[in-house]
Amino acid sequence: MSASTSQALDYLEGQTQITHQKLYEQPSTALAVFRCMLPHLAKTIVMAMLYMPRAFTIGDLDHWIRANSKGEREKAISVLQSLHIITHSQESSKSLSYRLESGFANSLRQALTGGGNHKSFGVPSSTPDKNDVDIAFLDQFARKQWEAILYFMVGSTSGLRDSTGLGETVGNGTRKLLEIGDFVTRANHGTITKTGFTFLLQEANAQVWSLLIVYLKQAPELGMNEVDVLSFIFMLGSLSLGQDYSTATLSPTQLQMLEDLNDFGIVYRSSKTSSRFYPTRLATTLTSDAGALQTTSTTFSNALRPSTAPGKGYIIVETNYRIYAYTSSHLQIAVLSLFARLSSRFPNLVSGKLTKDSIQRAIKLGIEARQIIDYLTAHAHPQMQKNNPVLPPTVMDQIRLWEYEGERIEATHGHLMKDFSSEKEYQDTLGYAESLGVLTWKSDQKRVFFVDRLEQISAYLVSKKEKR
Amino acid sequence: MPPKRKAQTQAPSSDEYESDEPPLSDQEDFERLKTKYDVVARVKQERATHVVDAASHLFKKCDQWDADLKPDHASRPIWVDDAGHIIMESFSPAFQDAQAFLIVIAEPQSRVSRIHEYSLTAHSLFAAMSVGLTTEDIIKQLDYYSKTSLPLGVRTFIQESTSSFGKARIVLKDTKYFIESTDPAILQELLRDPVIAECRTSGAEGFVQEAAPKMGNLAIPGTKLAAGANQVAQPGVQRQAEDMLATLREDDDEEEIDRVHSFQIIGEDRERVVKKCREIGTPLTEEYDFSQDNMNSSLEINLKPGTQIRDYQERALNKMFGNGRARSGIIVLPCGAGKTLVGITAACTVQKSTMVLCTSAMSVVQWRAEFIKWSNINPDDIAVFTSESKNKFPRNAGVIISTYTMISSSRNRSYDAEKVMEFIRSREWGLLIADEVHVVPANIFKKVTYSIASHSKLGLTATLLREDDKIDDLNFLIGPKLYEANWQELAEQGHIAKVQCAEVWCQMTPEFYTEYLKASSVQKKGLLSIMNPKKFQNCQYLIDYHEKRGDKIIVFSDNVYALQKYAQKLHKAYIFGDTPQAERLTILENFQHNPEVNTIFLSKIGDTSLDLPEATCLIQISSHYGSRRQEAQRLGRILRAKRRNDEGFNAFFYSLVSKDTVEMYYSSKRQAFLVDQGYAFKVITRLEGLQERSDLAFYTPQDRRELLVDVLMAKDADGEAEHIDGDMFGKYKAGGHKKKPGARRMAGTLSELSGGQDMAYIEYNKSRNKDFKQKGIKNDFIRKLNRGAVNAKKQARNAQ
């Protein structure tokens, strides 16, 4: 499981059992969940149980797994349970055992062995497309659409003029979605937010998921069936790149979705009425495994910036705070301009400087110093990656110090405890708060202290009262 | 303190400048030239019509997104923008070659680890032309290294500035002045000017033609080439042979390029011609054909056998003696990288009478010692001209070492001094070496150059930068910058020490910060931030820490009040402007050799030319606003650390700043230069273990309050930086409006004045300086021996 799908997992875990059961009816969904949502150990457990006629006792499971990997086992089991893939059952009086959810097991078996008439892996078009498209075209299309969204997010903030119309192609629906997802705010003609910046810093795959999850949350309001939406997304992940698929088997919700996904660049349709669609690389990598994902996302990110030399990074940061970025992409320039003062540009290079002003301006926008450092590190030029740490330590320190400079006062939410009846009671409660690690401040003179969490203390006080 | 006063009264006669100098007459010429060849102004109109895209408004400085990228751009190392700004990849395979080329034609802006920046300026191109590059060479090479095709603006800029610059030279041949050029058209152009035409020696028509000088077999001493070359042939003989060949070939015009044309001018009018040429935009380069000069007698001087100069020194000198003549110009090397040796080697190459000018009497002594150390010159031939000793050399040629102040002083001189000055004025000098040339204001230097008739001038400095733009003037007064070394490279090769730089942020204590915010004058604010007890503790902590490591520490403070307070409280020796020369020497000697004395406090006077190879750690507690040069100069004090080649050795440079005060702002300004040289300043917000220590000064609130009262009582003048020697320019500027010491009115009680409060006099903060003085020789035998020697001297004197 990669970091990019963890938010998808979070979302999925939040769903009800009913939703899960409905989802698992589709073999493609079952396979996708199995492939990209489960930790490795959980996969092993599921595979072991898939063709097991009986329930799996806890005792057996303990034998399977080494004692020192208890943490991983707990995690695997908890994920499986929260996704309602396995359930607890009391087989006999003594032994607890696990049982694979039958719907999930059936679908997964079907997905693995094939057969059935579910059509959940999409139906390739039977007739050849008159205006056939190739993979390169799809990549370019996906890149264009996705970059437009990102560019829309940073473009307005960095004040890039939209004369190339890059940000303009972003549909109203998408704009609204970005607002709902709190990636941009309406204020000042759409400024990027902290969440938005975090979003930007992610790799393409994680970005797609983040956006899709916002889309999912939004689905009921648009009159769409959430389960339909989810299973369609999972289905997309199992499609193959370059193949055209028929829209005939899709539900009305899914047909509606196609339009939006076309906007995101996740699928390609030649027209709104076309009876076929092509998944792009953004779609086909959605549910792939970590290894596969990495290679594909590298090729994709290379596709995202054709002008850079092979290799991932493009930024050089020097100890004199100058930064040099090997790029010509407006998107990357816009991102850089959020936190650096740019000065010159050549066909394949942008140079600028990190200044106190530029960093503090970024911090005012809600971008954290940590995020800036992460971005610079993640996109460091191969020459920089020879170093350890990648960025010059002085520069990292300075960026952090610039952030701290504006943050002299630290606010802590919590509760003030006062009016203790006796010194003893004060000391006693204080001691308890201290041992819990919730104490943030105290004044013995005034017999008051401040805690950032109250529940346990109030419970403690109540229990003390009861004792008396 | 009688001895101190005495020292003060002596000093001013030589250490002060007239403040009411007339304004520089040709100041406007400089200005005009500067603006005419300003690249930025040039490209402005072009910018207006440039095609823009969505991101263009972000790139105010330069936007060349639509320039053509060459297909093999990955293997070419540089980008050139239309303002002549150059960015270079240091990891490119062609880096070494490109760097060697760029260093000649452009000014280095920043040389850090991966990407270096340079910029083309009129002066740098001037320098390039003067070392013999042609316009075509420059454009062709630059285009070759560039990833994109050269912007048109840069092309025209190079063409225009080189067409006028460096084309004509003024040379001294057989003590006659010639204007020389490879292109007769330029000479004709010059002669069209009435003033120049008038200065031409009468009776001559047409131009003298001869072969262009080549490097020949001139060898710079100390280089590998020199070993054999000296015996082979006298350069002069060889040159004459070449000249003969040239005259033989006079008729066939095949080798037009190698020919030079010249016309003679009247020696007395040299100054006028130089000035006029500058006015009409064809400044003359000065070259000295010293091997041909038979009029001035040669000086017996050579480097001692076995002396090898380092490769970068050789490169620098090659720029100077590239065509067998001595070019005037400036060589920039970091402190401790052997500037003195470069100067001495230059003198050994020219082998004519040499004048050395430095900033203080202390460095005069050091220069003399270096001359004797590195060369085989007869010590009698080195004369010293300072306020203390006024010598002449006995023979026809020799070396005189003096200070700028001595030469340029317009006050009444003593009889001895006047005689020496006359001696200096009456002679022709082969070479003028100007040490620490960045400190000399233009008008002082002009005076110097007018009173010393020198054939060639060599400026030496570590930091060719000033906060004002006066540096440019040096380009005209001395010559172009010939060479600038890369600090990081020298550190890598072990020629200068590796330095860890740190900026320590010291929290202001609440009481001090309250007063800081309330303070009305800048001086008071400054004083409060320097005297911040937290800073004091940090300083004390660092001194303790480094003394335990076995480091020798120099603490710098511009502010004398703070200097004294710190030094006395910590019981360390200190030197500032008023410290008498003898006391200075004792303290420095003790610092160098006495294992008990590991820390000294220095005021601004220690910034330059103080050679203390023992020092390995430097702490700066107060400084001169945002002066980048001072920062670099101070760093220079530890670059020559003796132990620099020890395994894993690092020198340390700390700059203590009080948080939330103006010091923070200035500190970042000051570091700009060093940061561009590749030094990284680490910010330390908290020193490990400082909080736990209770033995530091001002630990109790009571102590801190007393200090605060003390600081508040201090006069405003105490908050100012010291105004004394060393920084001559500062002196010059400050001289105009000197504050008069006046009476001060302040509130106080009568008991305070009468001493009625319960106070008694005890000297807590005794100056460590006095310790050294009282230390006599304790051993009876040696004392007797010494006394015997003194008596013997006395007798000898009586006998005379």
Short mmCIF file of C-alpha atoms in Angstrom, two decimals, chain A residues 151 158-165 307 316-322 324 326 330 333-334 337 341-353 356 381 383-387 390 392-395 397-398 401-402 405 408, chain B residues 52-69 73 79-82 85 87 89 91 109-117 147-148 503 505 507 659-660 664 672 675-676 678-683 685:
data_model
loop_
_atom_site.label_atom_id
_atom_site.label_comp_id
_atom_site.label_asym_id
_atom_site.label_seq_id
_atom_site.Cartn_x
_atom_site.Cartn_y
_atom_site.Cartn_z
CA TYR A 151 -2.41 25.60 -12.35
CA SER A 158 0.95 33.69 -7.78
CA GLY A 159 -0.74 36.17 -10.03
CA LEU A 160 0.18 34.42 -13.22
CA ARG A 161 -1.71 35.91 -16.07
CA ASP A 162 -4.00 33.46 -17.73
CA SER A 163 -3.15 34.54 -21.21
CA THR A 164 -2.27 31.00 -22.20
CA GLY A 165 -5.67 29.97 -20.97
CA SER A 307 11.36 19.71 -20.72
CA ILE A 316 18.97 23.29 -6.92
CA VAL A 317 19.15 25.24 -3.69
CA GLU A 318 22.43 26.90 -2.82
CA THR A 319 23.81 28.00 0.51
CA ASN A 320 23.37 31.59 -0.55
CA TYR A 321 19.62 30.99 -0.70
CA ARG A 322 19.53 31.16 -4.46
CA TYR A 324 17.68 27.32 -9.67
CA TYR A 326 15.36 23.34 -14.40
CA HIS A 330 4.18 27.30 -15.86
CA ILE A 333 7.03 28.28 -11.93
CA ALA A 334 3.77 29.15 -10.25
CA SER A 337 6.69 31.75 -7.06
CA ARG A 341 11.42 35.56 -5.37
CA LEU A 342 12.05 34.69 -8.97
CA SER A 343 14.35 36.82 -11.01
CA SER A 344 15.38 35.39 -14.33
CA ARG A 345 14.12 32.82 -16.73
CA PHE A 346 15.75 30.95 -19.55
CA PRO A 347 14.21 28.39 -21.85
CA ASN A 348 15.03 25.60 -19.45
CA LEU A 349 15.95 27.32 -16.24
CA VAL A 350 14.35 29.60 -13.71
CA SER A 351 16.44 31.32 -11.08
CA GLY A 352 15.37 33.07 -7.96
CA LYS A 353 16.07 33.48 -4.31
CA LYS A 356 12.66 36.31 4.30
CA HIS A 381 17.97 18.03 -8.64
CA GLN A 383 23.10 16.92 -8.23
CA MET A 384 21.59 17.92 -4.92
CA GLN A 385 20.59 14.39 -4.07
CA LYS A 386 24.24 13.48 -3.73
CA ASN A 387 24.23 15.39 -0.48
CA VAL A 390 19.72 17.05 0.44
CA PRO A 392 21.93 22.82 2.81
CA PRO A 393 21.21 22.64 6.55
CA THR A 394 21.62 26.37 6.94
CA VAL A 395 18.89 27.01 4.43
CA ASP A 397 17.22 26.15 9.48
CA GLN A 398 16.72 29.60 8.12
CA LEU A 401 13.54 30.35 11.74
CA TRP A 402 11.70 32.68 9.41
CA GLU A 405 9.84 34.62 13.82
CA ARG A 408 6.21 34.00 19.09
CA VAL B 52 5.52 38.13 -22.83
CA ASP B 53 3.66 35.09 -21.62
CA ALA B 54 1.59 34.34 -18.55
CA ALA B 55 4.48 34.08 -16.17
CA SER B 56 6.50 36.97 -17.54
CA HIS B 57 5.57 39.48 -14.90
CA LEU B 58 7.30 37.32 -12.30
CA PHE B 59 10.63 37.80 -13.95
CA LYS B 60 11.42 41.42 -13.59
CA LYS B 61 15.11 40.98 -13.94
CA CYS B 62 15.25 38.86 -17.03
CA ASP B 63 12.84 36.84 -19.04
CA GLN B 64 14.15 34.82 -21.90
CA TRP B 65 11.77 31.97 -22.07
CA ASP B 66 11.64 32.15 -25.82
CA ALA B 67 15.38 32.12 -26.50
CA ASP B 68 16.60 29.28 -28.71
CA LEU B 69 17.99 26.40 -26.78
CA HIS B 73 22.61 22.41 -24.44
CA TRP B 79 23.27 30.73 -19.57
CA VAL B 80 23.67 34.36 -20.48
CA ASP B 81 20.85 36.80 -20.03
CA ASP B 82 20.37 40.03 -21.89
CA HIS B 85 24.32 38.16 -16.18
CA ILE B 87 24.74 31.52 -14.65
CA GLU B 89 26.72 24.92 -13.78
CA PHE B 91 28.96 20.14 -12.48
CA GLN B 109 28.97 37.36 -8.26
CA SER B 110 28.60 34.18 -6.34
CA ARG B 111 30.68 31.06 -6.29
CA VAL B 112 29.01 28.47 -4.17
CA SER B 113 28.93 24.75 -4.66
CA ARG B 114 26.86 23.97 -7.75
CA ILE B 115 25.82 27.06 -9.60
CA HIS B 116 28.09 30.05 -10.03
CA GLU B 117 27.04 33.46 -11.16
CA LYS B 147 23.26 26.88 -23.77
CA THR B 148 21.22 29.38 -25.67
CA GLU B 503 25.46 33.44 13.83
CA TRP B 505 21.14 34.75 18.32
CA GLN B 507 17.75 36.89 23.39
CA LYS B 659 17.57 39.15 18.74
CA ASP B 660 14.90 41.56 17.59
CA MET B 664 19.74 41.15 13.00
CA ALA B 672 25.99 38.60 1.81
CA VAL B 675 27.62 33.68 1.57
CA ASP B 676 28.21 34.33 -2.11
CA GLY B 678 30.17 29.73 -0.56
CA TYR B 679 30.30 30.12 3.21
CA ALA B 680 27.25 28.93 5.07
CA PHE B 681 26.20 30.72 8.22
CA LYS B 682 24.56 28.43 10.69
CA VAL B 683 22.12 30.08 13.00
CA THR B 685 19.54 30.05 18.74
#
